[in-house]
Short mmCIF file of C-alpha atoms and ligand atoms in Angstrom, two decimals:
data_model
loop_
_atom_site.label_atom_id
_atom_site.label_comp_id
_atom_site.label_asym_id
_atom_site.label_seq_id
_atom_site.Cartn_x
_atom_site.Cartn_y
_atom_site.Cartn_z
CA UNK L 1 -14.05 76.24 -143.92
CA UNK L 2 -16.99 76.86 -141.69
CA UNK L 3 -18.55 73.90 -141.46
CA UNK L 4 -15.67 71.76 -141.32
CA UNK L 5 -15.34 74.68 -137.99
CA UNK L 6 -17.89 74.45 -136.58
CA UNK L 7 -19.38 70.92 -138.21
CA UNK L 8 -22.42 72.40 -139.25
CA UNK L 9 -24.37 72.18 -142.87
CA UNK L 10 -24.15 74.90 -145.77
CA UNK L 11 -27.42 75.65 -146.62
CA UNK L 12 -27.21 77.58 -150.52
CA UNK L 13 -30.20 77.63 -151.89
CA UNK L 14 -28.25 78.44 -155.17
CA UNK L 15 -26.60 74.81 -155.14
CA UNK L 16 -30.16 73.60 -154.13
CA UNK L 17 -31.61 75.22 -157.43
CA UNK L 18 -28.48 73.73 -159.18
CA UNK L 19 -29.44 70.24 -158.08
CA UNK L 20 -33.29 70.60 -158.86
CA UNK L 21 -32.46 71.79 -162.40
CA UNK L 22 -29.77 69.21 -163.06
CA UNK L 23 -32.52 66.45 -161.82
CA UNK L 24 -35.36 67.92 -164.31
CA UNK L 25 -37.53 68.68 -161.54
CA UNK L 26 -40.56 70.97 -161.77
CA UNK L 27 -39.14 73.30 -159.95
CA UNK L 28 -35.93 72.66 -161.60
CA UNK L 29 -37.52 73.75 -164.85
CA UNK L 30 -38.87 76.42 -163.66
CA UNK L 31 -36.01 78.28 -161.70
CA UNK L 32 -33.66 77.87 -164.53
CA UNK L 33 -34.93 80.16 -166.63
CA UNK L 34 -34.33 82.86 -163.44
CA UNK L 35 -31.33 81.78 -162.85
CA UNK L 36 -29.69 81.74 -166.48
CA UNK L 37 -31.21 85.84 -166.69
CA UNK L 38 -29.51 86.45 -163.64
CA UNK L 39 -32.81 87.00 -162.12
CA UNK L 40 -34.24 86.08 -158.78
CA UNK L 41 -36.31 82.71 -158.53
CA UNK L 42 -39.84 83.56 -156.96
CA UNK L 43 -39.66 84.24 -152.91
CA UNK L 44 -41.81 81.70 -152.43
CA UNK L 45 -40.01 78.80 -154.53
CA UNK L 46 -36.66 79.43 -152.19
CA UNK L 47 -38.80 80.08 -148.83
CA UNK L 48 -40.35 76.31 -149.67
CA UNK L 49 -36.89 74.94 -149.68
CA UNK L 50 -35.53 76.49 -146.90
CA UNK L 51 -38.27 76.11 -144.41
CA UNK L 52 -38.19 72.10 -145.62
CA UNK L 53 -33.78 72.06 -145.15
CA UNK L 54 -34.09 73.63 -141.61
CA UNK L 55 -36.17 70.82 -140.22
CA UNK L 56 -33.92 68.36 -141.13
CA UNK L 57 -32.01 66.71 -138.05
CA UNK L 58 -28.36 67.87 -139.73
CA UNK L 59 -29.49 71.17 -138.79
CA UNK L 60 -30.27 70.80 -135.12
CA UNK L 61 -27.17 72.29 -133.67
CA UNK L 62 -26.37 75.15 -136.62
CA UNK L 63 -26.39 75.92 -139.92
CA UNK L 64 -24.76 78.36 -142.36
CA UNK L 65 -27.42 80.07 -144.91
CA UNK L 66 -25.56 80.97 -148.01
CA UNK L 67 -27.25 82.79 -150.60
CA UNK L 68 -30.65 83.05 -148.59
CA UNK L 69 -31.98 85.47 -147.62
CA UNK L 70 -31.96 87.77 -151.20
CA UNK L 71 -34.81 89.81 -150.41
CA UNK L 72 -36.58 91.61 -147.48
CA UNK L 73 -39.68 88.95 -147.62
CA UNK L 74 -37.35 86.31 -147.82
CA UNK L 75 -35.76 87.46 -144.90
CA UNK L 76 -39.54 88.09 -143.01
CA UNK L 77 -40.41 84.44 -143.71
CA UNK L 78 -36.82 83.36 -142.56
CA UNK L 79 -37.92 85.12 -139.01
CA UNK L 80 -41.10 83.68 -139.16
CA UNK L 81 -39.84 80.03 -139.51
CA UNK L 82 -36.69 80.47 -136.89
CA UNK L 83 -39.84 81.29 -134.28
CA UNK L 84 -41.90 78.21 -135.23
CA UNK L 85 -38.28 76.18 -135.03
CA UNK L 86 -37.44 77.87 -131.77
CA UNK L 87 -34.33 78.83 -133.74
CA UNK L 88 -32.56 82.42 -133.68
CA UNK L 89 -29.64 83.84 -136.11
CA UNK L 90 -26.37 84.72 -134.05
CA UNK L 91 -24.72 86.38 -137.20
CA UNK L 92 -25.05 87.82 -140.31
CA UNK L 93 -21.63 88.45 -143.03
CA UNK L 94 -21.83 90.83 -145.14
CA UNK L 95 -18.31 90.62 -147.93
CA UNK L 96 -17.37 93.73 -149.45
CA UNK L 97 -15.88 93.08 -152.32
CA UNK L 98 -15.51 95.45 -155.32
CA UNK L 99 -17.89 94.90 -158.47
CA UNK L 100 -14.79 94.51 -160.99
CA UNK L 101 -12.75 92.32 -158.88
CA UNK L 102 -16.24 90.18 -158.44
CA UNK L 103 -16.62 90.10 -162.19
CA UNK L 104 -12.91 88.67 -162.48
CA UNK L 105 -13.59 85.94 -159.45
CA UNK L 106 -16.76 84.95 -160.91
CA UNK L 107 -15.58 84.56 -164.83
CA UNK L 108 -12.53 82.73 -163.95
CA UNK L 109 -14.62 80.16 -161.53
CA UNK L 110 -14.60 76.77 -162.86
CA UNK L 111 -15.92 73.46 -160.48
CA UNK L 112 -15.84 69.66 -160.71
CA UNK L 113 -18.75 68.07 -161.82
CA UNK L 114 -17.94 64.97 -160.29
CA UNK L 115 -16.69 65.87 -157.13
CA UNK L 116 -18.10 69.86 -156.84
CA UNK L 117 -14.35 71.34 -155.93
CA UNK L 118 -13.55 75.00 -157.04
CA UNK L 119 -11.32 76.07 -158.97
CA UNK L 120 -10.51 79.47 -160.59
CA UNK L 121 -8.27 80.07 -164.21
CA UNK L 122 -6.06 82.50 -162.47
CA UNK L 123 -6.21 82.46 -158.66
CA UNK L 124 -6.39 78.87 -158.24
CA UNK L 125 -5.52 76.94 -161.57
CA UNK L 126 -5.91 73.02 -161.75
CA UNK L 127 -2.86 70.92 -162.63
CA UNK L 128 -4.04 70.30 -166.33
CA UNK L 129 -6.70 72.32 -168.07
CA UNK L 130 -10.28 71.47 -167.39
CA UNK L 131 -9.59 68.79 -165.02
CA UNK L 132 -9.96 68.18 -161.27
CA UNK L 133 -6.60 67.99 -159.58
CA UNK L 134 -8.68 66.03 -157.01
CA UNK L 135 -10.36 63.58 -158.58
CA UNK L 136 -9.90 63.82 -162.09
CA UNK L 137 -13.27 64.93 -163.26
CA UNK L 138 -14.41 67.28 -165.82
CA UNK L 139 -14.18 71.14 -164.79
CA UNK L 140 -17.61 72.80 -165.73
CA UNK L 141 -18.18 76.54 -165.77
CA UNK L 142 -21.77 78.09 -164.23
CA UNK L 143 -24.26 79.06 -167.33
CA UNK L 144 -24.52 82.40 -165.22
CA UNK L 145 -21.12 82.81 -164.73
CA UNK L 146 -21.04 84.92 -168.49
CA UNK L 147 -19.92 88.73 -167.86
CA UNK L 148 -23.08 90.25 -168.97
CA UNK L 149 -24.92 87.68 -166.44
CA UNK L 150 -23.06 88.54 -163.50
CA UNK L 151 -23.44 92.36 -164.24
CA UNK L 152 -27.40 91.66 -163.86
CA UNK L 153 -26.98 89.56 -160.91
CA UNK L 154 -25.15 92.79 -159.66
CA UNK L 155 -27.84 95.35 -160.41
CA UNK L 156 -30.33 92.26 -159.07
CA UNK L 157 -28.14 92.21 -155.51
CA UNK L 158 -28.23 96.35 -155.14
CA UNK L 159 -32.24 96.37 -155.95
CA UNK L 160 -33.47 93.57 -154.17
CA UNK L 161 -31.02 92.30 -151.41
CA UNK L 162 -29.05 95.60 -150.17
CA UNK L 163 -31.80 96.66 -148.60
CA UNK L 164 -30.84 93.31 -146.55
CA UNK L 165 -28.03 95.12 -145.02
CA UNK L 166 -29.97 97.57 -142.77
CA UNK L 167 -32.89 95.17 -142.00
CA UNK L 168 -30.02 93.23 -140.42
CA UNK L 169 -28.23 96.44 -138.85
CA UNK L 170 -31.59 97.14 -137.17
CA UNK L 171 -31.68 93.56 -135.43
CA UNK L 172 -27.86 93.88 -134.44
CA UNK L 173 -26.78 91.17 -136.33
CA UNK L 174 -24.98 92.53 -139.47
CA UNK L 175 -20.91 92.53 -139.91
CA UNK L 176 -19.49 94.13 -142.41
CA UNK L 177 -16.31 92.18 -143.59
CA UNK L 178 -13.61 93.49 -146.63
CA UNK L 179 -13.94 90.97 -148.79
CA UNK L 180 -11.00 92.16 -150.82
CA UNK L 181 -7.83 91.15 -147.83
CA UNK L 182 -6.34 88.03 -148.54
CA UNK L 183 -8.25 84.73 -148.62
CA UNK L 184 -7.15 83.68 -144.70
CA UNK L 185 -7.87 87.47 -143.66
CA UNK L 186 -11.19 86.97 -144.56
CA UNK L 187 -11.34 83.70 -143.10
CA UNK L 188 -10.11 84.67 -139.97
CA UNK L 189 -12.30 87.80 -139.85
CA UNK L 190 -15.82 85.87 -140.63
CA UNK L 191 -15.04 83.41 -137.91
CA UNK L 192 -14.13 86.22 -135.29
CA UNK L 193 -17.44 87.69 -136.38
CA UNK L 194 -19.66 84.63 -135.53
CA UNK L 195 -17.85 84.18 -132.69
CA UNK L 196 -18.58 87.31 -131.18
CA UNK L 197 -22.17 86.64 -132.50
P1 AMP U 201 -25.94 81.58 -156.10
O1 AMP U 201 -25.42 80.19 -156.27
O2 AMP U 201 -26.23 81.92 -154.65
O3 AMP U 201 -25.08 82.61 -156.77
O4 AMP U 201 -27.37 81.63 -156.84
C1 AMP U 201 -27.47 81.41 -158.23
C2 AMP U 201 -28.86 81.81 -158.73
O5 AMP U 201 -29.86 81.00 -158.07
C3 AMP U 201 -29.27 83.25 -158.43
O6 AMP U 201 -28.80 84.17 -159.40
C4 AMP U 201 -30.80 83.12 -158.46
O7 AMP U 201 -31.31 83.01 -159.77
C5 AMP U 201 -31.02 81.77 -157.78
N1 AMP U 201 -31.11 81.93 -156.30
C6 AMP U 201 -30.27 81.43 -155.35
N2 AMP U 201 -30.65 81.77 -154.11
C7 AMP U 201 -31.79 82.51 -154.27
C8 AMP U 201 -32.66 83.19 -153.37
N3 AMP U 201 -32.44 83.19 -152.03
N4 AMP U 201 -33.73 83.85 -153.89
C9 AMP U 201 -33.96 83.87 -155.21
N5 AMP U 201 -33.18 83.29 -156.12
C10 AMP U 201 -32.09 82.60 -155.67
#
């Protein structure tokens, strides 16, 4: 929704990881062993990515980091580049949402592995089972999409990237949105946010 909005890029360093472990890469290799513990992949792995994404002329007028910053030197080196770039944040979202009702979102999330849409079993079924109502493709689930997965990613989220919230309080920049209202509540409440930003 955003960044057919406000035509910028989504930068997720999660699908990033995704793409270097489907293509083998070194790094690939590597990160999936985080990533299927739930774990974090090293700061300086995702720092390397995202310093190399901003500088890419898509990003020139706006961006949308998803999933990045996840820890408080993440988010130092993410100040550190925006300087160099001559780049500043307007906005940062956080979604409330509760940890059961994440559990159920996040075990029910299925996506097309030919064309990438979402689905989800009970909130957003596809026509026929395990097929993309788009394009007809193959409906994969995440490896760490298992229960006992997400419930580390959880614990990772409170330890390492909570503290994220009041770094970003202290700059001004942090809105708190319920993530639980209604999908175009939410919608409508993130894009008042960075509008205001
Ligand atoms: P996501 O798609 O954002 O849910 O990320 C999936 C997984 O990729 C996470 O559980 C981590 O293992 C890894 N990952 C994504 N973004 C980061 C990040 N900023 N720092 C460290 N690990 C990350």
């Amino acid at each position: 929704m955003l960044v057919e909005k406000f035509s910028i890029p989504q930068i997720s360093t999660g699908d990033m990881l995704r793409a270097a472990v489907r293509e083998q890469t070194p790094m690939g290799l590597k990160a999936k062993e985080c990533m299927d513990a739930g774990a974090l992949v090293p700061d300086e792995v995702v720092i390397g990515i995202v310093r190399e994404r901003l500088q890419q002329a898509d990003c020139a007028s706006g961006f949308i980091l998803d999933g990045f910053p996840r820890t408080v030197p993440q988010a130092d080196a993410l100040k550190q580049t925006l300087v160099e770039l001559g780049k500043e944040l307007d906005s940062v979202i956080s979604l409330e949402v509760d940890i059961e009702a994440l559990v159920e979102r996040l075990t029910g999330r299925r996506t097309c592995s030919a064309c990438g849409k979402g689905f989800h079993l009970k909130f957003d079924p596809p026509a026929a089972d395990g097929t993309c109502s788009a394009c007809g493709g193959t409906l994969v689930q995440r490896d760490d999409d298992q229960e006992a997965t997400i419930r580390n990613r959880m614990d990772v989220y409170h330890q390492q990237t909570a503290p994220l919230e009041d770094y970003y309080a202290q700059d001004g920049l942090l809105t708190a949105i319920d993530g639980m209202a209604e999908i175009s509540s939410v919608q409508q409440q993130i894009v008042s946010a960075l509008q205001a930003g």
